[in-house]
Amino acid sequence: MIIAIDGPAGAGKGTLARRLAKAFDLAYLDTGLLYRAVGMHVVEMGSDPADPAAAIHAARHLELASLDSPRLRDEIAADAASKVAAIPDVRDALLAFQRDFAGNPPSPYKGAVLDGRDIGTVVCPHADLKLFVTATADERARRRTLELQAKGIDAIQDRILADMLARDERDRDRKVAPLASAKDAIVLDTTELDADMVFDRAVAHLRQVLERNAG
Ligand code: CDP
């Protein structure tokens, strides 16, 4: 069982992915963290995340242990992530790990949930269930601001909104694996839905897939 969840920043992909993984006993991979770790590594080396040579080197030498750093959650990491993510060789360097995680999830799991921007389109085009989770930009910025503030990070909603719109545009307009809903994805607009409602809808779709697979 592979579940692919894509969508723009702050739409609730991570919350949904974690809850589905827990409820259905699946491994979870937040693929954004890979790009964040590569981006932060480049920034910490004093280089520009848009510089292909520095970013490709960081992606090819990514240490999975570095994914635990709390710094990866802030907006500096998000911005750097979306810059390295536009470089085709960076995406290539991270692809095998993501596909391997989906195809051979860590024991004892027998399936996986991956969230990101290109899971349904590129990483796992044969996923059993593809969800494209979205919401209005204002609502996404509101949620992200609360999320950061809850972690004790200073966040101003207007700033977050501006950063998010810039990042969405970069993600949608890049030439390789742009943010897009797969043709066979189910679109969940979460603007008016709370986390429980989003989860319930996703579960209803997942049950249909499980019934289809069983029958
Ligand atoms: O949590 P949020 O949705 O804000 O961001 P994220 O999922 O951690 O992703 C950070 C950035 O990494 C995105 O803006 C994308 O540029 C990039 N990314 C990507 O290109 N492909 C993925 N599968 C996941 C993230």
Short mmCIF file of C-alpha atoms and ligand atoms in Angstrom, two decimals:
data_model
loop_
_atom_site.label_atom_id
_atom_site.label_comp_id
_atom_site.label_asym_id
_atom_site.label_seq_id
_atom_site.Cartn_x
_atom_site.Cartn_y
_atom_site.Cartn_z
CA MET A 1 0.00 0.00 0.00
CA ILE A 2 1.47 3.33 -1.09
CA ILE A 3 -0.30 6.62 -0.37
CA ALA A 4 0.95 9.73 -2.18
CA ILE A 5 -0.01 13.13 -0.75
CA ASP A 6 0.91 16.31 -2.60
CA GLY A 7 -0.02 19.96 -2.32
CA PRO A 8 1.22 23.48 -1.63
CA ALA A 9 2.77 24.71 1.61
CA GLY A 10 0.60 24.73 4.72
CA ALA A 11 -2.34 22.83 3.21
CA GLY A 12 -2.21 20.11 5.88
CA LYS A 13 -0.34 17.36 4.02
CA GLY A 14 1.92 16.52 6.95
CA THR A 15 -0.85 16.29 9.53
CA LEU A 16 -2.92 14.07 7.25
CA ALA A 17 0.04 11.89 6.26
CA ARG A 18 1.06 11.29 9.88
CA ARG A 19 -2.48 10.40 10.92
CA LEU A 20 -3.01 8.00 8.01
CA ALA A 21 0.35 6.34 8.68
CA LYS A 22 -0.51 5.82 12.35
CA ALA A 23 -4.07 4.58 11.73
CA PHE A 24 -3.12 2.14 8.95
CA ASP A 25 0.27 1.08 10.28
CA LEU A 26 2.29 2.53 7.41
CA ALA A 27 5.77 4.08 7.36
CA TYR A 28 5.81 7.85 6.83
CA LEU A 29 8.26 9.93 4.80
CA ASP A 30 8.07 13.73 4.76
CA THR A 31 9.97 14.29 1.51
CA GLY A 32 10.05 18.06 2.08
CA LEU A 33 12.52 17.37 4.89
CA LEU A 34 15.02 15.98 2.37
CA TYR A 35 14.92 19.21 0.37
CA ARG A 36 15.01 21.29 3.56
CA ALA A 37 18.10 19.42 4.78
CA VAL A 38 19.87 19.91 1.45
CA GLY A 39 18.92 23.62 1.41
CA MET A 40 20.06 24.22 5.00
CA HIS A 41 23.32 22.42 4.42
CA VAL A 42 24.11 24.76 1.52
CA VAL A 43 23.15 27.83 3.61
CA GLU A 44 25.30 26.64 6.53
CA MET A 45 28.27 26.22 4.18
CA GLY A 46 27.84 29.89 3.27
CA SER A 47 26.73 29.14 -0.29
CA ASP A 48 23.65 30.17 -2.27
CA PRO A 49 20.94 27.45 -2.40
CA ALA A 50 20.29 28.41 -6.05
CA ASP A 51 23.91 27.54 -6.91
CA PRO A 52 23.69 24.15 -8.68
CA ALA A 53 27.21 22.95 -7.81
CA ALA A 54 26.78 23.52 -4.06
CA ALA A 55 23.23 22.13 -3.99
CA ILE A 56 24.04 19.00 -6.01
CA HIS A 57 27.03 18.26 -3.78
CA ALA A 58 24.83 18.61 -0.67
CA ALA A 59 22.12 16.37 -2.16
CA ARG A 60 24.60 13.63 -3.09
CA HIS A 61 26.09 13.67 0.41
CA LEU A 62 22.88 14.02 2.39
CA GLU A 63 23.12 12.41 5.85
CA LEU A 64 19.78 11.04 7.01
CA ALA A 65 20.74 11.89 10.61
CA SER A 66 20.60 15.57 9.65
CA LEU A 67 16.83 15.24 9.08
CA ASP A 68 16.27 15.46 12.85
CA SER A 69 17.37 19.08 13.19
CA PRO A 70 14.54 21.35 14.47
CA ARG A 71 15.99 24.18 12.33
CA LEU A 72 14.63 22.41 9.25
CA ARG A 73 11.12 23.50 10.23
CA ASP A 74 11.69 27.24 9.91
CA GLU A 75 11.04 29.45 6.90
CA ILE A 76 14.75 29.93 6.09
CA ALA A 77 14.94 26.19 5.51
CA ALA A 78 11.69 26.25 3.50
CA ASP A 79 12.98 29.00 1.24
CA ALA A 80 16.34 27.28 0.72
CA ALA A 81 14.49 23.99 0.07
CA SER A 82 12.42 25.44 -2.74
CA LYS A 83 15.56 26.85 -4.38
CA VAL A 84 17.55 23.61 -4.33
CA ALA A 85 14.37 21.74 -5.35
CA ALA A 86 14.31 23.52 -8.72
CA ILE A 87 17.67 21.99 -9.70
CA PRO A 88 17.11 18.78 -11.71
CA ASP A 89 20.25 16.95 -10.47
CA VAL A 90 19.25 17.64 -6.86
CA ARG A 91 15.86 15.99 -7.48
CA ASP A 92 17.59 13.09 -9.23
CA ALA A 93 19.93 12.56 -6.27
CA LEU A 94 16.95 12.28 -3.87
CA LEU A 95 14.70 10.18 -6.10
CA ALA A 96 16.16 6.72 -5.47
CA PHE A 97 15.91 7.09 -1.68
CA GLN A 98 12.25 8.12 -1.90
CA ARG A 99 11.31 5.32 -4.30
CA ASP A 100 13.16 2.77 -2.20
CA PHE A 101 11.37 3.97 0.95
CA ALA A 102 8.01 3.58 -0.80
CA GLY A 103 8.81 0.19 -2.35
CA ASN A 104 10.68 -1.30 0.63
CA PRO A 105 9.40 0.51 3.71
CA PRO A 106 11.46 0.08 6.90
CA SER A 107 10.53 -3.06 8.86
CA PRO A 108 7.93 -3.90 10.18
CA TYR A 109 5.86 -1.69 7.88
CA LYS A 110 4.27 -3.15 4.75
CA GLY A 111 3.38 0.11 3.11
CA ALA A 112 4.15 3.80 3.17
CA VAL A 113 2.72 7.30 3.08
CA LEU A 114 4.86 9.93 1.36
CA ASP A 115 4.06 13.62 1.22
CA GLY A 116 5.58 16.31 -0.98
CA ARG A 117 5.05 18.03 -4.30
CA ASP A 118 5.73 15.34 -6.92
CA ILE A 119 4.90 12.07 -5.16
CA GLY A 120 1.84 11.21 -7.27
CA THR A 121 3.37 12.53 -10.49
CA VAL A 122 7.03 11.41 -10.36
CA VAL A 123 8.14 9.51 -7.24
CA CYS A 124 5.23 7.04 -7.00
CA PRO A 125 3.15 7.29 -10.18
CA HIS A 126 1.62 3.88 -9.35
CA ALA A 127 0.56 4.76 -5.79
CA ASP A 128 -2.62 3.02 -4.60
CA LEU A 129 -4.12 6.32 -3.46
CA LYS A 130 -3.16 9.84 -4.53
CA LEU A 131 -4.43 12.85 -2.67
CA PHE A 132 -3.85 16.48 -3.62
CA VAL A 133 -4.42 18.56 -0.51
CA THR A 134 -4.96 22.27 -0.96
CA ALA A 135 -6.50 25.38 0.66
CA THR A 136 -6.59 29.14 0.00
CA ALA A 137 -3.29 30.97 0.45
CA ASP A 138 -4.69 33.06 3.34
CA GLU A 139 -5.82 30.01 5.24
CA ARG A 140 -2.53 28.20 4.62
CA ALA A 141 -0.56 31.22 5.87
CA ARG A 142 -2.80 31.45 8.95
CA ARG A 143 -2.20 27.80 9.80
CA ARG A 144 1.55 27.98 9.19
CA THR A 145 1.82 31.08 11.39
CA LEU A 146 0.02 29.33 14.28
CA GLU A 147 2.12 26.21 13.78
CA LEU A 148 5.39 28.19 13.97
CA GLN A 149 4.21 30.25 16.94
CA ALA A 150 3.25 27.08 18.79
CA LYS A 151 6.88 25.99 18.41
CA GLY A 152 8.02 29.29 19.92
CA ILE A 153 9.17 30.66 16.54
CA ASP A 154 8.49 34.35 15.92
CA ALA A 155 6.10 34.45 12.92
CA ILE A 156 4.19 37.34 11.32
CA GLN A 157 1.30 36.18 9.12
CA ASP A 158 1.80 38.75 6.32
CA ARG A 159 5.46 37.77 6.03
CA ILE A 160 4.58 34.07 6.03
CA LEU A 161 1.95 34.66 3.33
CA ALA A 162 4.42 36.54 1.11
CA ASP A 163 7.11 33.85 1.58
CA MET A 164 4.57 31.10 0.89
CA LEU A 165 3.29 32.71 -2.31
CA ALA A 166 6.87 33.15 -3.58
CA ARG A 167 7.63 29.52 -2.76
CA ASP A 168 4.39 28.22 -4.34
CA GLU A 169 5.21 30.13 -7.51
CA ARG A 170 8.72 28.68 -7.65
CA ASP A 171 7.35 25.18 -7.02
CA ARG A 172 4.62 25.48 -9.68
CA ASP A 173 6.75 27.12 -12.35
CA ARG A 174 9.91 25.02 -12.22
CA LYS A 175 10.68 22.88 -15.25
CA VAL A 176 11.27 19.59 -13.43
CA ALA A 177 8.59 17.90 -11.32
CA PRO A 178 6.55 21.05 -10.67
CA LEU A 179 3.90 21.11 -7.97
CA ALA A 180 0.85 19.66 -9.73
CA SER A 181 -2.03 17.35 -9.04
CA ALA A 182 -1.66 13.97 -10.75
CA LYS A 183 -4.48 13.28 -13.22
CA ASP A 184 -5.74 10.44 -11.04
CA ALA A 185 -5.40 12.28 -7.70
CA ILE A 186 -8.36 13.13 -5.47
CA VAL A 187 -8.35 16.83 -4.67
CA LEU A 188 -9.16 17.73 -1.05
CA ASP A 189 -9.74 21.44 -0.50
CA THR A 190 -9.25 21.83 3.24
CA THR A 191 -10.02 25.57 3.50
CA GLU A 192 -13.25 24.90 5.39
CA LEU A 193 -12.28 21.57 6.94
CA ASP A 194 -10.57 20.82 10.23
CA ALA A 195 -7.96 18.08 10.58
CA ASP A 196 -10.54 15.45 11.67
CA MET A 197 -12.76 16.14 8.67
CA VAL A 198 -9.82 15.92 6.26
CA PHE A 199 -8.76 12.66 7.86
CA ASP A 200 -12.28 11.19 7.64
CA ARG A 201 -12.53 12.03 3.94
CA ALA A 202 -9.14 10.54 3.19
CA VAL A 203 -10.06 7.38 5.11
CA ALA A 204 -13.27 7.03 3.09
CA HIS A 205 -11.22 7.14 -0.13
CA LEU A 206 -8.66 4.73 1.29
CA ARG A 207 -11.38 2.23 2.26
CA GLN A 208 -12.63 2.25 -1.32
CA VAL A 209 -9.10 1.41 -2.50
CA LEU A 210 -8.77 -1.37 0.07
CA GLU A 211 -12.12 -2.85 -1.00
CA ARG A 212 -11.10 -2.66 -4.65
CA ASN A 213 -7.73 -4.33 -3.89
CA ALA A 214 -9.44 -7.08 -1.88
CA GLY A 215 -12.10 -7.78 -4.51
O1 CDP B 1 5.78 21.93 4.87
P1 CDP B 1 5.71 22.69 3.60
O2 CDP B 1 4.62 22.20 2.71
O3 CDP B 1 5.74 24.17 3.78
O4 CDP B 1 7.07 22.43 2.83
P2 CDP B 1 7.84 21.05 2.60
O5 CDP B 1 6.89 19.97 2.22
O6 CDP B 1 8.72 20.79 3.76
O7 CDP B 1 8.73 21.39 1.30
C1 CDP B 1 9.67 22.43 1.29
C2 CDP B 1 10.05 22.69 -0.16
O8 CDP B 1 10.71 21.53 -0.69
C3 CDP B 1 8.88 22.93 -1.12
O9 CDP B 1 8.53 24.31 -1.20
C4 CDP B 1 9.41 22.39 -2.44
O10 CDP B 1 10.14 23.36 -3.14
C5 CDP B 1 10.36 21.31 -2.03
N1 CDP B 1 9.82 19.95 -2.23
C6 CDP B 1 9.82 19.42 -3.50
O11 CDP B 1 10.21 20.09 -4.45
N2 CDP B 1 9.40 18.15 -3.72
C7 CDP B 1 8.95 17.40 -2.71
N3 CDP B 1 8.55 16.15 -2.95
C8 CDP B 1 8.89 17.93 -1.40
C9 CDP B 1 9.32 19.23 -1.18
#
